[in-house]
Short mmCIF file of C-alpha atoms in Angstrom, two decimals:
data_model
loop_
_atom_site.label_atom_id
_atom_site.label_comp_id
_atom_site.label_asym_id
_atom_site.label_seq_id
_atom_site.Cartn_x
_atom_site.Cartn_y
_atom_site.Cartn_z
CA MET T 81 36.99 -151.74 -153.53
CA GLY T 82 36.16 -148.00 -153.51
CA LYS T 83 38.58 -145.21 -154.29
CA THR T 84 39.07 -144.30 -150.65
CA ASP T 85 39.68 -147.96 -149.76
CA VAL T 86 42.38 -148.15 -152.42
CA ARG T 87 44.11 -145.04 -151.05
CA GLU T 88 44.15 -146.47 -147.53
CA SER T 89 45.43 -149.82 -148.73
CA ASP T 90 48.18 -148.14 -150.78
CA TYR T 91 49.20 -146.02 -147.80
CA LEU T 92 49.65 -149.11 -145.64
CA GLU T 93 51.98 -150.63 -148.25
CA ASP T 94 54.80 -148.80 -146.48
CA ALA T 95 56.24 -151.28 -143.97
CA GLU T 96 57.31 -148.51 -141.57
CA ILE T 97 53.78 -147.06 -141.53
CA PHE T 98 52.24 -150.50 -141.03
CA ALA T 99 54.63 -151.36 -138.18
CA ASP T 100 54.00 -147.98 -136.51
CA LEU T 101 50.25 -148.53 -136.80
CA VAL T 102 50.48 -151.90 -135.04
CA ASN T 103 52.86 -150.62 -132.36
CA GLY T 104 50.81 -147.48 -131.71
CA ILE T 105 47.45 -149.25 -131.45
CA LEU T 106 48.35 -152.56 -129.81
CA TYR T 107 51.55 -151.81 -127.89
CA LYS T 108 51.05 -148.14 -126.88
CA GLY T 109 54.03 -147.00 -128.90
CA GLU T 110 56.51 -149.64 -127.77
CA GLN T 111 58.61 -150.65 -130.77
CA VAL T 112 57.67 -154.32 -130.75
CA VAL T 113 57.09 -154.88 -134.48
CA LYS T 114 60.02 -153.96 -136.75
CA PRO T 115 59.37 -153.08 -140.43
CA GLN T 116 62.10 -155.41 -141.65
CA ASP T 117 60.36 -158.36 -139.98
CA LEU T 118 57.10 -157.94 -141.90
CA ARG T 119 56.13 -160.13 -144.84
CA GLU T 120 53.35 -159.40 -147.34
CA GLN T 121 50.23 -161.59 -147.19
CA ASP T 122 47.13 -161.91 -149.35
CA GLY T 123 44.23 -159.89 -147.94
CA GLU T 124 41.44 -161.72 -149.78
CA LEU T 125 39.65 -164.65 -148.16
CA ARG T 126 37.16 -166.99 -149.83
CA SER T 127 34.93 -169.70 -148.43
CA ALA T 128 32.65 -171.90 -150.51
CA ALA T 129 29.73 -173.99 -149.30
CA GLY T 130 27.91 -175.47 -152.28
CA ASN T 131 26.99 -172.61 -154.62
CA ASP T 132 27.40 -170.04 -151.85
CA VAL T 133 30.79 -168.30 -152.00
CA LYS T 134 31.73 -165.82 -149.28
CA LYS T 135 34.49 -163.31 -149.94
CA VAL T 136 36.16 -161.00 -147.42
CA ILE T 137 38.82 -158.46 -148.35
CA ARG T 138 41.01 -157.07 -145.60
CA ASP T 139 42.72 -153.78 -146.41
CA LYS T 140 46.24 -154.92 -145.58
CA VAL T 141 47.72 -158.11 -144.14
CA ARG T 142 51.30 -158.73 -143.00
CA LEU T 143 53.03 -161.71 -141.40
CA TRP T 144 55.29 -160.92 -138.43
CA LYS T 145 57.35 -163.65 -136.74
CA GLY T 146 54.62 -166.26 -137.04
CA THR T 147 51.71 -163.90 -136.34
CA VAL T 148 49.34 -162.42 -138.91
CA PHE T 149 48.30 -158.78 -138.50
CA ALA T 150 45.23 -157.87 -140.55
CA VAL T 151 43.84 -154.34 -140.87
CA PHE T 152 40.23 -153.39 -141.56
CA SER T 153 39.45 -149.74 -142.34
CA VAL T 154 36.00 -148.38 -141.60
CA GLU T 155 36.35 -145.52 -144.03
CA ASN T 156 32.83 -144.13 -144.46
CA GLN T 157 32.68 -140.41 -143.72
CA THR T 158 29.73 -140.47 -141.30
CA ARG T 159 28.58 -144.04 -140.66
CA VAL T 160 29.55 -146.67 -138.12
CA ASP T 161 29.59 -150.30 -139.24
CA TYR T 162 27.40 -151.83 -136.53
CA ARG T 163 28.19 -155.37 -137.73
CA MET T 164 31.95 -154.87 -137.46
CA VAL T 165 32.29 -157.39 -134.62
CA THR T 166 30.78 -160.22 -136.66
CA ARG T 167 32.57 -159.05 -139.80
CA ALA T 168 35.96 -159.30 -138.07
CA MET T 169 34.97 -162.63 -136.49
CA LEU T 170 34.05 -164.02 -139.90
CA ALA T 171 37.33 -162.87 -141.44
CA GLU T 172 39.41 -164.45 -138.69
CA GLY T 173 37.42 -167.68 -138.92
CA MET T 174 37.99 -167.78 -142.67
CA ALA T 175 41.71 -167.10 -142.15
CA TYR T 176 42.01 -170.09 -139.81
CA ASP T 177 39.93 -172.18 -142.22
CA ARG T 178 42.40 -171.34 -145.00
CA GLN T 179 45.26 -172.52 -142.77
CA TRP T 180 43.39 -175.74 -142.03
CA LYS T 181 42.92 -176.40 -145.74
CA ALA T 182 46.67 -176.02 -146.25
CA LEU T 183 47.34 -178.50 -143.44
CA LYS T 184 44.81 -180.90 -144.93
CA LYS T 185 46.55 -180.79 -148.33
CA LYS T 186 49.88 -181.42 -146.61
CA LEU T 187 48.42 -184.45 -144.85
CA GLU T 188 46.94 -185.75 -148.11
CA ARG T 189 50.35 -185.54 -149.76
CA VAL T 190 51.80 -187.61 -146.95
CA LEU T 191 49.12 -190.27 -147.45
CA LYS T 192 49.73 -190.42 -151.21
CA LYS T 193 53.50 -190.40 -150.98
CA LYS T 194 55.25 -193.76 -151.24
CA PRO T 195 57.81 -194.23 -148.45
CA GLU T 196 61.44 -194.20 -149.57
CA CYS T 197 63.51 -197.33 -149.08
CA GLY T 198 64.56 -197.61 -145.46
CA LYS T 199 62.25 -194.74 -144.34
CA ARG T 200 58.78 -194.75 -142.84
CA GLU T 201 56.40 -191.82 -142.54
CA ALA T 202 54.75 -191.44 -139.16
CA ALA T 203 51.43 -193.27 -139.22
CA VAL T 204 48.30 -191.14 -139.66
CA THR T 205 45.69 -191.95 -137.06
CA ALA T 206 42.00 -192.24 -137.84
CA ASP T 207 41.32 -189.08 -135.84
CA GLU T 208 43.96 -187.14 -137.79
CA PHE T 209 42.60 -188.43 -141.09
CA ILE T 210 39.06 -187.32 -140.24
CA SER T 211 40.28 -183.98 -138.82
CA GLY T 212 42.42 -183.23 -141.84
CA MET T 213 45.38 -182.27 -139.64
CA ARG T 214 47.92 -183.80 -137.29
CA ARG T 215 47.36 -183.67 -133.54
CA GLU T 216 50.52 -181.56 -133.14
CA ASP T 217 49.65 -179.11 -135.95
CA LYS T 218 49.12 -175.50 -134.88
CA PHE T 219 47.60 -172.44 -136.54
CA ILE T 220 49.35 -169.11 -137.07
CA PRO T 221 47.68 -166.50 -134.79
CA VAL T 222 45.59 -163.86 -136.54
CA ILE T 223 45.22 -160.41 -134.96
CA THR T 224 42.71 -158.02 -136.56
CA ILE T 225 42.96 -154.24 -136.14
CA VAL T 226 39.98 -152.04 -137.00
CA ILE T 227 40.60 -148.38 -137.81
CA TYR T 228 37.57 -146.09 -137.72
CA TYR T 229 38.00 -142.99 -139.90
CA GLY T 230 34.43 -141.70 -139.50
CA LYS T 231 34.35 -137.94 -139.80
CA GLY T 232 30.85 -137.33 -138.48
CA LYS T 233 30.93 -138.83 -134.98
CA PRO T 234 32.89 -141.11 -132.62
CA TRP T 235 32.37 -144.86 -132.81
CA ASP T 236 29.14 -145.83 -131.05
CA GLY T 237 28.88 -149.42 -132.24
CA ALA T 238 29.59 -152.64 -130.36
CA ARG T 239 33.20 -153.45 -129.51
CA GLU T 240 32.58 -157.02 -128.43
CA LEU T 241 30.20 -159.84 -129.26
CA HIS T 242 28.39 -159.77 -125.90
CA GLU T 243 27.17 -156.24 -126.66
CA LEU T 244 25.33 -157.53 -129.73
CA LEU T 245 23.47 -160.36 -127.99
CA ASP T 246 19.87 -160.04 -126.81
CA VAL T 247 20.14 -161.62 -123.35
CA GLU T 248 18.30 -159.07 -121.23
CA GLY T 249 17.39 -160.64 -117.90
CA ASN T 250 19.49 -163.75 -118.55
CA GLU T 251 22.99 -162.26 -118.60
CA GLU T 252 24.35 -164.33 -115.69
CA ARG T 253 22.91 -167.57 -117.05
CA VAL T 254 23.95 -167.09 -120.68
CA LEU T 255 27.01 -164.88 -121.16
CA PRO T 256 29.51 -166.96 -119.10
CA PHE T 257 29.09 -169.74 -121.66
CA ILE T 258 29.53 -167.61 -124.78
CA SER T 259 33.05 -166.77 -125.94
CA ASN T 260 33.34 -162.99 -126.13
CA TYR T 261 35.06 -161.74 -129.26
CA ARG T 262 36.55 -158.23 -128.84
CA LEU T 263 37.58 -155.71 -131.47
CA ASN T 264 41.01 -154.12 -131.50
CA LEU T 265 39.43 -150.85 -132.56
CA PHE T 266 41.15 -147.49 -132.97
CA ASP T 267 39.00 -144.35 -133.10
CA TYR T 268 40.98 -141.11 -133.26
CA HIS T 269 38.05 -139.23 -131.65
CA GLU T 270 38.98 -140.87 -128.33
CA HIS T 271 42.48 -139.36 -128.24
CA GLU T 272 43.77 -135.86 -127.57
CA GLU T 273 47.40 -136.59 -128.46
CA PHE T 274 48.99 -139.17 -130.74
CA GLY T 275 52.51 -139.50 -129.38
CA GLN T 276 52.21 -143.31 -129.41
CA PHE T 277 52.90 -143.09 -133.15
CA HIS T 278 56.48 -142.40 -134.23
CA SER T 279 55.91 -141.97 -137.97
CA GLU T 280 53.80 -139.40 -139.82
CA LEU T 281 50.74 -141.29 -138.57
CA GLN T 282 50.93 -138.96 -135.56
CA THR T 283 50.23 -136.02 -137.87
CA VAL T 284 47.65 -137.88 -139.97
CA PHE T 285 45.50 -138.83 -136.97
CA GLU T 286 46.00 -135.40 -135.38
CA PHE T 287 44.70 -133.69 -138.52
CA LEU T 288 41.68 -135.99 -138.65
CA ARG T 289 40.99 -135.43 -134.95
CA TYR T 290 41.04 -131.63 -135.05
CA SER T 291 40.09 -130.86 -138.66
CA GLU T 292 36.58 -129.80 -137.63
CA GLU T 293 37.73 -127.74 -134.63
CA LYS T 294 38.86 -124.46 -136.21
CA GLU T 295 40.86 -122.94 -133.37
CA GLN T 296 42.49 -126.20 -132.24
CA MET T 297 43.51 -127.03 -135.80
CA LYS T 298 45.01 -123.58 -136.36
CA LYS T 299 47.01 -124.04 -133.17
CA LYS T 300 48.26 -127.47 -134.22
CA LEU T 301 49.26 -126.20 -137.66
CA ALA T 302 51.17 -123.31 -136.13
CA GLU T 303 52.93 -125.46 -133.53
CA HIS T 304 53.83 -128.30 -135.89
CA GLN T 305 54.03 -126.59 -139.27
CA GLU T 306 57.19 -128.48 -140.19
CA ARG T 307 55.50 -131.82 -139.51
CA TYR T 308 52.46 -130.94 -141.58
CA GLU T 309 54.41 -129.58 -144.52
CA GLY T 310 56.65 -132.64 -144.36
CA LEU T 311 53.83 -135.14 -144.86
CA SER T 312 54.34 -137.58 -147.70
CA SER T 313 52.26 -137.14 -150.84
CA GLN T 314 50.45 -140.41 -150.03
CA ALA T 315 49.44 -139.08 -146.61
CA LYS T 316 48.18 -135.81 -148.07
CA ILE T 317 46.12 -137.58 -150.72
CA LEU T 318 44.63 -139.90 -148.07
CA LEU T 319 43.68 -136.93 -145.89
CA LEU T 320 41.97 -135.26 -148.85
CA ARG T 321 39.82 -138.35 -149.36
CA LEU T 322 38.98 -138.84 -145.71
CA THR T 323 38.09 -135.19 -145.06
CA ASN T 324 36.25 -134.86 -148.38
CA ILE T 325 38.31 -131.92 -149.69
CA LYS T 326 37.46 -131.61 -153.37
CA LYS T 327 39.71 -128.71 -154.38
CA ILE T 328 42.20 -126.19 -153.00
CA PRO T 329 42.37 -122.62 -154.33
CA GLY T 330 45.45 -122.13 -156.50
CA VAL T 331 46.16 -125.88 -156.72
CA GLY T 332 45.48 -127.74 -159.96
CA GLU T 333 43.91 -131.16 -160.26
CA ARG T 334 47.23 -132.69 -161.29
CA GLU T 335 48.93 -131.36 -158.16
CA LEU T 336 46.08 -132.68 -156.02
CA GLU T 337 46.45 -136.14 -157.53
CA ARG T 338 50.18 -136.09 -156.83
CA GLY T 339 49.88 -134.69 -153.31
CA GLU T 340 51.82 -131.55 -154.25
CA PHE T 341 50.12 -128.98 -152.04
CA SER T 342 50.19 -127.39 -148.57
CA MET T 343 48.08 -128.91 -145.80
CA CYS T 344 47.57 -125.41 -144.41
CA LYS T 345 45.85 -124.35 -147.63
CA ALA T 346 43.88 -127.59 -147.63
CA PHE T 347 42.59 -126.81 -144.14
CA GLU T 348 41.46 -123.32 -145.16
CA ASP T 349 39.50 -124.75 -148.10
CA MET T 350 37.99 -127.47 -145.92
CA LYS T 351 36.66 -124.88 -143.47
CA GLU T 352 34.89 -122.99 -146.25
CA GLU T 353 33.49 -126.16 -147.82
CA GLY T 354 32.32 -127.35 -144.40
CA ARG T 355 30.32 -124.15 -143.95
CA GLU T 356 28.51 -124.70 -147.25
CA GLU T 357 27.87 -128.40 -146.54
CA GLY T 358 26.53 -127.53 -143.11
CA LYS T 359 24.05 -125.09 -144.62
CA MET T 360 22.86 -127.67 -147.13
CA GLU T 361 22.54 -130.42 -144.52
CA GLY T 362 20.57 -128.07 -142.27
CA LYS T 363 18.11 -127.31 -145.07
CA LEU T 364 17.74 -131.02 -145.90
CA GLU T 365 17.04 -131.94 -142.29
CA GLY T 366 14.48 -129.16 -142.00
CA ARG T 367 12.58 -130.40 -145.06
CA ALA T 368 12.78 -134.01 -143.84
CA GLU T 369 11.34 -133.08 -140.44
CA GLU T 370 8.45 -131.29 -142.11
CA ILE T 371 7.69 -134.27 -144.37
CA VAL T 372 7.74 -136.72 -141.44
CA GLU T 373 5.55 -134.61 -139.17
CA THR T 374 3.08 -133.84 -141.98
CA GLY T 375 2.89 -137.52 -142.84
CA TYR T 376 1.95 -138.47 -139.29
CA GLU T 377 -0.59 -135.65 -139.10
CA PHE T 378 -2.37 -136.97 -142.20
CA GLY T 379 -2.27 -140.57 -140.95
CA LEU T 380 0.22 -141.91 -143.49
CA THR T 381 1.92 -145.22 -142.78
CA GLU T 382 5.67 -145.29 -142.20
CA GLU T 383 6.14 -146.96 -145.59
CA GLU T 384 4.27 -144.08 -147.27
CA ILE T 385 6.34 -141.52 -145.38
CA LEU T 386 9.53 -143.25 -146.46
CA ILE T 387 8.42 -143.10 -150.09
CA ARG T 388 7.62 -139.38 -149.79
CA LEU T 389 11.04 -138.71 -148.22
CA GLN T 390 12.81 -140.51 -151.06
CA GLN T 391 10.79 -138.81 -153.79
CA LYS T 392 10.82 -135.25 -152.45
CA LEU T 393 14.42 -135.20 -151.17
CA ARG T 394 15.87 -137.59 -153.79
CA ILE T 395 17.62 -139.66 -151.15
CA SER T 396 18.18 -143.39 -150.63
CA LEU T 397 15.90 -145.65 -148.57
CA LYS T 398 18.59 -145.92 -145.89
CA GLU T 399 18.83 -142.12 -145.59
CA ALA T 400 15.04 -141.86 -145.49
CA GLU T 401 14.90 -144.44 -142.68
CA GLY T 402 17.45 -142.38 -140.78
CA PHE T 403 15.28 -139.26 -141.01
CA LEU T 404 12.17 -141.22 -140.01
CA GLU T 405 13.98 -142.56 -136.96
CA MET T 406 15.34 -139.13 -136.11
CA PHE T 407 12.15 -137.08 -136.42
CA GLY T 408 9.56 -139.77 -135.72
CA ARG T 409 10.73 -139.83 -132.10
CA ARG T 410 10.04 -136.12 -131.76
CA THR T 411 6.41 -136.44 -132.80
CA GLY T 412 5.38 -138.57 -129.83
CA VAL T 413 3.68 -141.09 -132.07
CA PRO T 414 2.90 -144.36 -130.21
CA GLY T 415 5.35 -147.12 -130.93
CA ARG T 416 8.24 -144.78 -131.86
CA GLN T 417 10.01 -144.31 -128.53
#
């Protein structure tokens, strides 16, 4: 788990924050889930098939009145997880599989247990024995919430399984027979206000939403200065990680680690750092465009262009593929439309 993941997971340890997150995203601010009704649950899931072991780690999981709420954080600064639908589906399937295994063990104990004098256990049918569970057994519902923290752009990935399926021309014949899994996804880019949250989450999401809009953020800071200065140290530290603020003038590293600083000062530093990053990104894109166009002009294959991008710009293959996709379309080369 990365450093940012750990910060987000730690922040959600607070039962009031977790309850407010669920109420704000699922119930539009209605106070359905109470902090005192939440119980901690293990976020790690494992599934073994032969030598193949799958492991899924959910950022935070809580049990509420017989329902499991699981939170996934898509924390990367600029990237959307385009497989999030299947990732969440897999996690929920593994969560139900874990419940089934517990029911199976319970049934096995019944079969091994010798009946006490004068008592008889209810007979286990052949179907129940093969199924590994009683006919009347039920699973605890699992509800997955996905939070997208991406700084670079709004979520543009699929939100349901049907969007990921290649059924062009056969939609009416195929889709009605495929169960459609939907994400409970929250993207702060899609909101102007955050009044559905009653904790400091309102301020956290507001800062993330407007942190790159200079005038709007200045206005928010002026209007709600008390809210911003009253943020918990955990919230401040999380915002530093998510907005990629490395340092604040006049604030030492120790104070940064403890969250002992002003969010107003943090915003001023972020604006300056953003200007420098923007300049660097602009230069990088310009060089990448030149490499791609030159490569096509000299008849290089896409594999050769990718290698040149990686070597000259010292970037990863994935970043090189992104530049090739971005600038290859502009060249008008056949096959890249």
